[in-house]
Amino acid sequence: MAFFSTDNPWAFAFGLLGNLISFMVFLAPLPTFYGVCKRKSTEGFQSVPYVVSLLSAMLWLYYASVNSESNDFLLITVNSVGCVIETIYVALYLAYAPKKAKIFTAKLMVMGFGGFCSFILLSRFLTEGSTRVQLLGWLCVGFSVIVFAAPLSVMRMVIRTKSVEFMPFSLSFFLTLSAVTWLLYGIFLKDIHIAVPNVLGFILGVLQMGLYLIYRKRNIMVLEKPDYLGGAKPIANTQSCSIASNDNVIHVDEVKERKEDVHEGEKSFEASDNEQVANSSCEV
């Protein structure tokens, strides 16, 4: 495998650009985990996208190492970095997650690593050459689709709660750019296993950014307790805040107006009582 072969300059250029953008994607959740460490709580965040991303990076790393027919050195670099960063994210999640979430994440990790190791052993003994590469390539496609589909649960939560707190725009934006660059890399490299999943990644990335633009100004307070698979914490905003309960939405400004009307009614009622007392005292 030639590390820096320039036989296909366009593939090399988009692969290099894909590496840079993918590094930004890996670093995009840093503010999220900074908040997790600061609050010492994972709150409504999920571990599934990070665990699946880690397993996907491990599979792509293995695919690039066994695929000697093309220049996949750029896949090795990006997924090596991805494995390290995603491992750190999962470790931080396990450190600050509630007990139920820790158990769920631990089970997911054990099943994922067990499946990964089993596949490596089976592919080594039961397949060889191009058959092994094809089988591994399509497995990588499947995991990449899961990685891109993992935020669907977050998108559902955004629509349900009308809040984008748990769907950072930076992550959605860089995911879309990354999908475009790796799609072009796969096309110029003529590697269908790289190109196919990034079509879905581009579509889902655009949908996520669209949801963010729709709900970014709708700060609401969700009156429900977050669970280990999703949920959102109450959001308080002094400028614009509303309280959502099932299908009813009561705006704080409206509540204030109602309170003012009640106070005015009480004052007028007290004033009328005082006038009556004054009149009765005059009559006596």
CSV table of C-alpha atoms in Angstrom, one decimal:
chain,number,residue,atom,x,y,z
A,1,MET,CA,0.0,0.0,0.0
A,2,ALA,CA,1.5,3.3,-1.1
A,3,PHE,CA,1.0,5.8,1.7
A,4,PHE,CA,1.1,9.1,-0.3
A,5,SER,CA,0.4,7.9,-3.8
A,6,THR,CA,-0.7,10.7,-6.1
A,7,ASP,CA,-1.9,8.5,-8.9
A,8,ASN,CA,-5.4,9.9,-8.2
A,9,PRO,CA,-4.9,13.5,-7.1
A,10,TRP,CA,-8.6,14.3,-6.8
A,11,ALA,CA,-9.1,11.4,-4.5
A,12,PHE,CA,-6.1,12.4,-2.4
A,13,ALA,CA,-7.3,16.0,-2.2
A,14,PHE,CA,-10.8,15.1,-1.0
A,15,GLY,CA,-9.4,12.4,1.3
A,16,LEU,CA,-7.1,15.0,2.9
A,17,LEU,CA,-9.9,17.5,3.2
A,18,GLY,CA,-12.1,14.7,4.6
A,19,ASN,CA,-9.5,14.1,7.3
A,20,LEU,CA,-9.4,17.7,8.3
A,21,ILE,CA,-13.2,18.0,8.5
A,22,SER,CA,-13.6,14.7,10.2
A,23,PHE,CA,-11.2,15.9,12.9
A,24,MET,CA,-13.5,18.8,13.5
A,25,VAL,CA,-16.5,16.4,13.6
A,26,PHE,CA,-14.7,14.4,16.3
A,27,LEU,CA,-14.0,17.6,18.3
A,28,ALA,CA,-17.4,19.1,17.8
A,29,PRO,CA,-18.9,17.4,21.0
A,30,LEU,CA,-16.1,18.9,23.2
A,31,PRO,CA,-18.4,21.7,24.5
A,32,THR,CA,-21.0,19.0,25.3
A,33,PHE,CA,-18.6,17.0,27.4
A,34,TYR,CA,-17.1,20.1,28.9
A,35,GLY,CA,-20.6,20.8,30.3
A,36,VAL,CA,-20.9,17.2,31.4
A,37,CYS,CA,-17.7,17.4,33.3
A,38,LYS,CA,-18.6,20.8,34.8
A,39,ARG,CA,-22.1,19.6,35.9
A,40,LYS,CA,-20.9,16.1,36.7
A,41,SER,CA,-24.0,14.8,35.0
A,42,THR,CA,-24.8,13.5,31.5
A,43,GLU,CA,-28.4,14.7,31.9
A,44,GLY,CA,-30.4,13.8,28.7
A,45,PHE,CA,-27.5,13.0,26.4
A,46,GLN,CA,-27.2,9.6,24.9
A,47,SER,CA,-24.2,7.3,24.7
A,48,VAL,CA,-25.4,5.3,21.6
A,49,PRO,CA,-24.0,7.7,18.9
A,50,TYR,CA,-20.5,7.7,20.5
A,51,VAL,CA,-20.4,3.9,21.0
A,52,VAL,CA,-21.5,3.2,17.4
A,53,SER,CA,-19.1,5.8,16.1
A,54,LEU,CA,-16.3,4.0,18.0
A,55,LEU,CA,-17.2,0.6,16.5
A,56,SER,CA,-17.6,2.1,13.1
A,57,ALA,CA,-14.1,3.7,13.2
A,58,MET,CA,-12.6,0.4,14.3
A,59,LEU,CA,-14.2,-1.4,11.4
A,60,TRP,CA,-13.1,1.2,8.8
A,61,LEU,CA,-9.6,1.0,10.3
A,62,TYR,CA,-9.6,-2.8,9.8
A,63,TYR,CA,-11.1,-2.4,6.3
A,64,ALA,CA,-8.3,0.1,5.3
A,65,SER,CA,-5.6,-2.2,6.6
A,66,VAL,CA,-6.8,-5.3,4.6
A,67,ASN,CA,-7.7,-3.5,1.4
A,68,SER,CA,-4.5,-3.4,-0.5
A,69,GLU,CA,-6.1,-2.6,-3.9
A,70,SER,CA,-6.5,1.1,-3.2
A,71,ASN,CA,-4.7,3.9,-1.4
A,72,ASP,CA,-6.6,3.9,1.9
A,73,PHE,CA,-3.9,5.4,4.1
A,74,LEU,CA,-6.1,8.5,4.6
A,75,LEU,CA,-8.8,6.2,6.0
A,76,ILE,CA,-6.3,4.8,8.5
A,77,THR,CA,-5.3,8.2,9.8
A,78,VAL,CA,-8.8,9.5,10.3
A,79,ASN,CA,-10.2,6.4,11.9
A,80,SER,CA,-7.1,6.0,14.2
A,81,VAL,CA,-7.8,9.5,15.6
A,82,GLY,CA,-11.5,8.7,15.7
A,83,CYS,CA,-10.9,5.6,17.8
A,84,VAL,CA,-8.9,7.5,20.4
A,85,ILE,CA,-11.3,10.5,20.6
A,86,GLU,CA,-14.5,8.4,20.7
A,87,THR,CA,-12.9,6.2,23.4
A,88,ILE,CA,-12.4,9.3,25.6
A,89,TYR,CA,-16.0,10.4,25.0
A,90,VAL,CA,-17.4,7.0,26.1
A,91,ALA,CA,-15.1,6.9,29.1
A,92,LEU,CA,-16.3,10.4,30.2
A,93,TYR,CA,-19.9,9.3,29.7
A,94,LEU,CA,-19.4,6.3,31.9
A,95,ALA,CA,-17.8,8.4,34.5
A,96,TYR,CA,-20.7,10.8,34.9
A,97,ALA,CA,-23.8,8.9,33.7
A,98,PRO,CA,-26.4,7.7,36.1
A,99,LYS,CA,-26.3,4.0,37.1
A,100,LYS,CA,-29.0,2.9,34.6
A,101,ALA,CA,-27.2,4.6,31.8
A,102,LYS,CA,-23.8,3.1,32.8
A,103,ILE,CA,-25.2,-0.4,32.7
A,104,PHE,CA,-26.8,0.2,29.3
A,105,THR,CA,-23.6,1.6,27.9
A,106,ALA,CA,-21.5,-1.1,29.3
A,107,LYS,CA,-23.7,-3.8,27.8
A,108,LEU,CA,-23.6,-2.0,24.5
A,109,MET,CA,-19.8,-1.8,24.6
A,110,VAL,CA,-19.5,-5.5,25.5
A,111,MET,CA,-21.8,-6.6,22.7
A,112,GLY,CA,-20.1,-4.3,20.2
A,113,PHE,CA,-16.6,-5.4,21.0
A,114,GLY,CA,-17.6,-9.0,21.1
A,115,GLY,CA,-19.2,-8.8,17.7
A,116,PHE,CA,-16.2,-7.0,16.3
A,117,CYS,CA,-13.7,-9.6,17.6
A,118,SER,CA,-15.9,-12.4,16.4
A,119,PHE,CA,-16.1,-10.9,12.9
A,120,ILE,CA,-12.4,-10.5,12.7
A,121,LEU,CA,-11.8,-14.2,13.6
A,122,LEU,CA,-14.5,-15.5,11.2
A,123,SER,CA,-13.3,-13.3,8.3
A,124,ARG,CA,-9.7,-14.5,8.9
A,125,PHE,CA,-10.6,-18.2,8.8
A,126,LEU,CA,-13.6,-18.4,6.5
A,127,THR,CA,-12.8,-15.8,3.8
A,128,GLU,CA,-9.7,-14.5,2.0
A,129,GLY,CA,-8.6,-12.0,-0.6
A,130,SER,CA,-11.3,-9.9,-2.4
A,131,THR,CA,-14.1,-11.8,-0.7
A,132,ARG,CA,-12.9,-10.7,2.7
A,133,VAL,CA,-12.6,-7.1,1.5
A,134,GLN,CA,-16.1,-7.1,0.0
A,135,LEU,CA,-17.7,-8.6,3.1
A,136,LEU,CA,-15.9,-6.2,5.4
A,137,GLY,CA,-16.7,-3.3,3.1
A,138,TRP,CA,-20.4,-3.9,3.2
A,139,LEU,CA,-20.3,-4.4,7.0
A,140,CYS,CA,-18.6,-1.0,7.2
A,141,VAL,CA,-21.4,0.4,5.1
A,142,GLY,CA,-24.0,-1.0,7.5
A,143,PHE,CA,-22.3,0.5,10.5
A,144,SER,CA,-21.8,3.9,8.8
A,145,VAL,CA,-25.6,3.9,8.1
A,146,ILE,CA,-26.2,3.3,11.8
A,147,VAL,CA,-23.8,6.1,12.7
A,148,PHE,CA,-25.7,8.5,10.4
A,149,ALA,CA,-29.0,7.2,11.6
A,150,ALA,CA,-28.2,7.4,15.3
A,151,PRO,CA,-29.1,11.1,15.5
A,152,LEU,CA,-32.6,10.2,14.3
A,153,SER,CA,-33.7,9.7,17.9
A,154,VAL,CA,-32.3,13.1,18.8
A,155,MET,CA,-34.2,14.6,15.8
A,156,ARG,CA,-37.4,13.0,17.1
A,157,MET,CA,-36.7,14.6,20.5
A,158,VAL,CA,-36.2,18.0,18.9
A,159,ILE,CA,-39.5,17.8,17.2
A,160,ARG,CA,-41.3,16.5,20.3
A,161,THR,CA,-39.7,19.1,22.7
A,162,LYS,CA,-39.3,21.9,20.2
A,163,SER,CA,-35.8,22.4,21.6
A,164,VAL,CA,-32.4,22.0,19.9
A,165,GLU,CA,-30.3,22.0,23.1
A,166,PHE,CA,-29.3,18.4,22.6
A,167,MET,CA,-28.5,18.7,18.8
A,168,PRO,CA,-25.6,21.1,18.4
A,169,PHE,CA,-25.6,22.9,15.1
A,170,SER,CA,-21.8,22.7,14.7
A,171,LEU,CA,-21.9,18.9,14.9
A,172,SER,CA,-24.7,18.7,12.2
A,173,PHE,CA,-22.9,21.2,10.0
A,174,PHE,CA,-19.5,19.4,10.1
A,175,LEU,CA,-21.2,16.0,9.7
A,176,THR,CA,-22.7,17.2,6.4
A,177,LEU,CA,-19.4,18.6,5.1
A,178,SER,CA,-17.7,15.4,6.1
A,179,ALA,CA,-20.3,13.3,4.2
A,180,VAL,CA,-19.8,15.4,1.1
A,181,THR,CA,-16.0,15.2,1.1
A,182,TRP,CA,-15.9,11.4,1.8
A,183,LEU,CA,-18.6,10.9,-0.9
A,184,LEU,CA,-16.4,12.6,-3.4
A,185,TYR,CA,-13.4,10.7,-2.1
A,186,GLY,CA,-15.2,7.4,-2.6
A,187,ILE,CA,-16.3,8.4,-6.1
A,188,PHE,CA,-12.8,9.4,-7.3
A,189,LEU,CA,-11.3,6.3,-5.7
A,190,LYS,CA,-14.1,4.2,-7.2
A,191,ASP,CA,-14.8,2.6,-3.8
A,192,ILE,CA,-18.6,2.0,-3.5
A,193,HIS,CA,-18.2,1.1,0.2
A,194,ILE,CA,-17.0,4.6,1.0
A,195,ALA,CA,-19.4,6.5,-1.3
A,196,VAL,CA,-22.7,4.8,-0.5
A,197,PRO,CA,-23.2,5.6,3.2
A,198,ASN,CA,-22.2,9.2,2.7
A,199,VAL,CA,-25.1,9.8,0.5
A,200,LEU,CA,-27.4,9.0,3.5
A,201,GLY,CA,-25.1,11.1,5.7
A,202,PHE,CA,-25.5,14.1,3.5
A,203,ILE,CA,-29.3,13.8,3.4
A,204,LEU,CA,-29.6,13.4,7.2
A,205,GLY,CA,-27.1,16.2,7.8
A,206,VAL,CA,-29.2,18.6,5.8
A,207,LEU,CA,-32.4,17.5,7.7
A,208,GLN,CA,-30.7,18.1,11.0
A,209,MET,CA,-29.6,21.6,10.0
A,210,GLY,CA,-33.1,22.3,8.8
A,211,LEU,CA,-34.6,21.3,12.2
A,212,TYR,CA,-32.1,23.5,14.0
A,213,LEU,CA,-33.1,26.5,11.9
A,214,ILE,CA,-36.8,25.8,12.6
A,215,TYR,CA,-36.6,25.3,16.4
A,216,ARG,CA,-33.5,27.3,17.4
A,217,LYS,CA,-35.6,30.3,18.6
A,218,ARG,CA,-38.2,28.2,20.4
A,219,ASN,CA,-36.8,27.9,23.9
A,220,ILE,CA,-39.2,25.8,26.0
A,221,MET,CA,-39.3,24.2,29.4
A,222,VAL,CA,-40.0,20.5,29.2
A,223,LEU,CA,-41.8,19.1,32.2
A,224,GLU,CA,-40.5,15.6,32.0
A,225,LYS,CA,-37.6,13.7,33.6
A,226,PRO,CA,-34.9,12.7,31.1
A,227,ASP,CA,-34.1,9.0,30.8
A,228,TYR,CA,-31.0,7.2,29.8
A,229,LEU,CA,-32.0,7.0,26.2
A,230,GLY,CA,-33.1,10.6,25.7
A,231,GLY,CA,-35.0,13.5,27.2
A,232,ALA,CA,-34.3,17.1,27.9
A,233,LYS,CA,-33.7,19.1,31.0
A,234,PRO,CA,-35.9,22.1,31.8
A,235,ILE,CA,-34.7,25.2,29.9
A,236,ALA,CA,-35.2,28.6,31.5
A,237,ASN,CA,-34.8,31.7,29.4
A,238,THR,CA,-35.5,35.1,30.9
A,239,GLN,CA,-36.2,36.7,27.5
A,240,SER,CA,-38.6,34.2,26.0
A,241,CYS,CA,-39.9,31.2,27.9
A,242,SER,CA,-42.9,29.0,27.6
A,243,ILE,CA,-44.1,25.9,29.5
A,244,ALA,CA,-45.1,22.9,27.5
A,245,SER,CA,-47.4,20.3,29.0
A,246,ASN,CA,-48.7,17.7,26.6
A,247,ASP,CA,-50.4,19.7,23.8
A,248,ASN,CA,-51.0,22.9,25.8
A,249,VAL,CA,-48.5,25.7,25.7
A,250,ILE,CA,-48.8,28.6,28.2
A,251,HIS,CA,-46.5,31.6,27.5
A,252,VAL,CA,-45.0,33.3,30.5
A,253,ASP,CA,-46.0,36.7,29.2
A,254,GLU,CA,-49.6,35.6,29.1
A,255,VAL,CA,-49.4,34.3,32.7
A,256,LYS,CA,-48.0,37.7,33.8
A,257,GLU,CA,-50.9,39.5,32.1
A,258,ARG,CA,-53.4,37.2,33.8
A,259,LYS,CA,-51.7,37.9,37.2
A,260,GLU,CA,-51.8,41.6,36.6
A,261,ASP,CA,-55.5,41.4,35.7
A,262,VAL,CA,-56.2,39.5,38.9
A,263,HIS,CA,-54.3,42.1,41.0
A,264,GLU,CA,-56.1,44.9,39.4
A,265,GLY,CA,-59.4,43.1,40.1
A,266,GLU,CA,-58.4,42.7,43.7
A,267,LYS,CA,-57.5,46.3,44.1
A,268,SER,CA,-60.8,47.5,42.6
A,269,PHE,CA,-62.7,45.1,44.8
A,270,GLU,CA,-60.8,46.4,47.9
A,271,ALA,CA,-61.5,50.0,46.8
A,272,SER,CA,-65.2,49.3,46.4
A,273,ASP,CA,-65.3,47.7,49.9
A,274,ASN,CA,-63.6,50.7,51.4
A,275,GLU,CA,-66.1,53.1,49.8
A,276,GLN,CA,-68.9,51.1,51.2
A,277,VAL,CA,-67.4,51.2,54.7
A,278,ALA,CA,-66.9,54.9,54.4
A,279,ASN,CA,-70.5,55.5,53.3
A,280,SER,CA,-71.9,53.4,56.1
A,281,SER,CA,-69.8,55.3,58.7
A,282,CYS,CA,-71.1,58.6,57.3
A,283,GLU,CA,-74.7,57.4,57.5
A,284,VAL,CA,-74.2,56.4,61.2
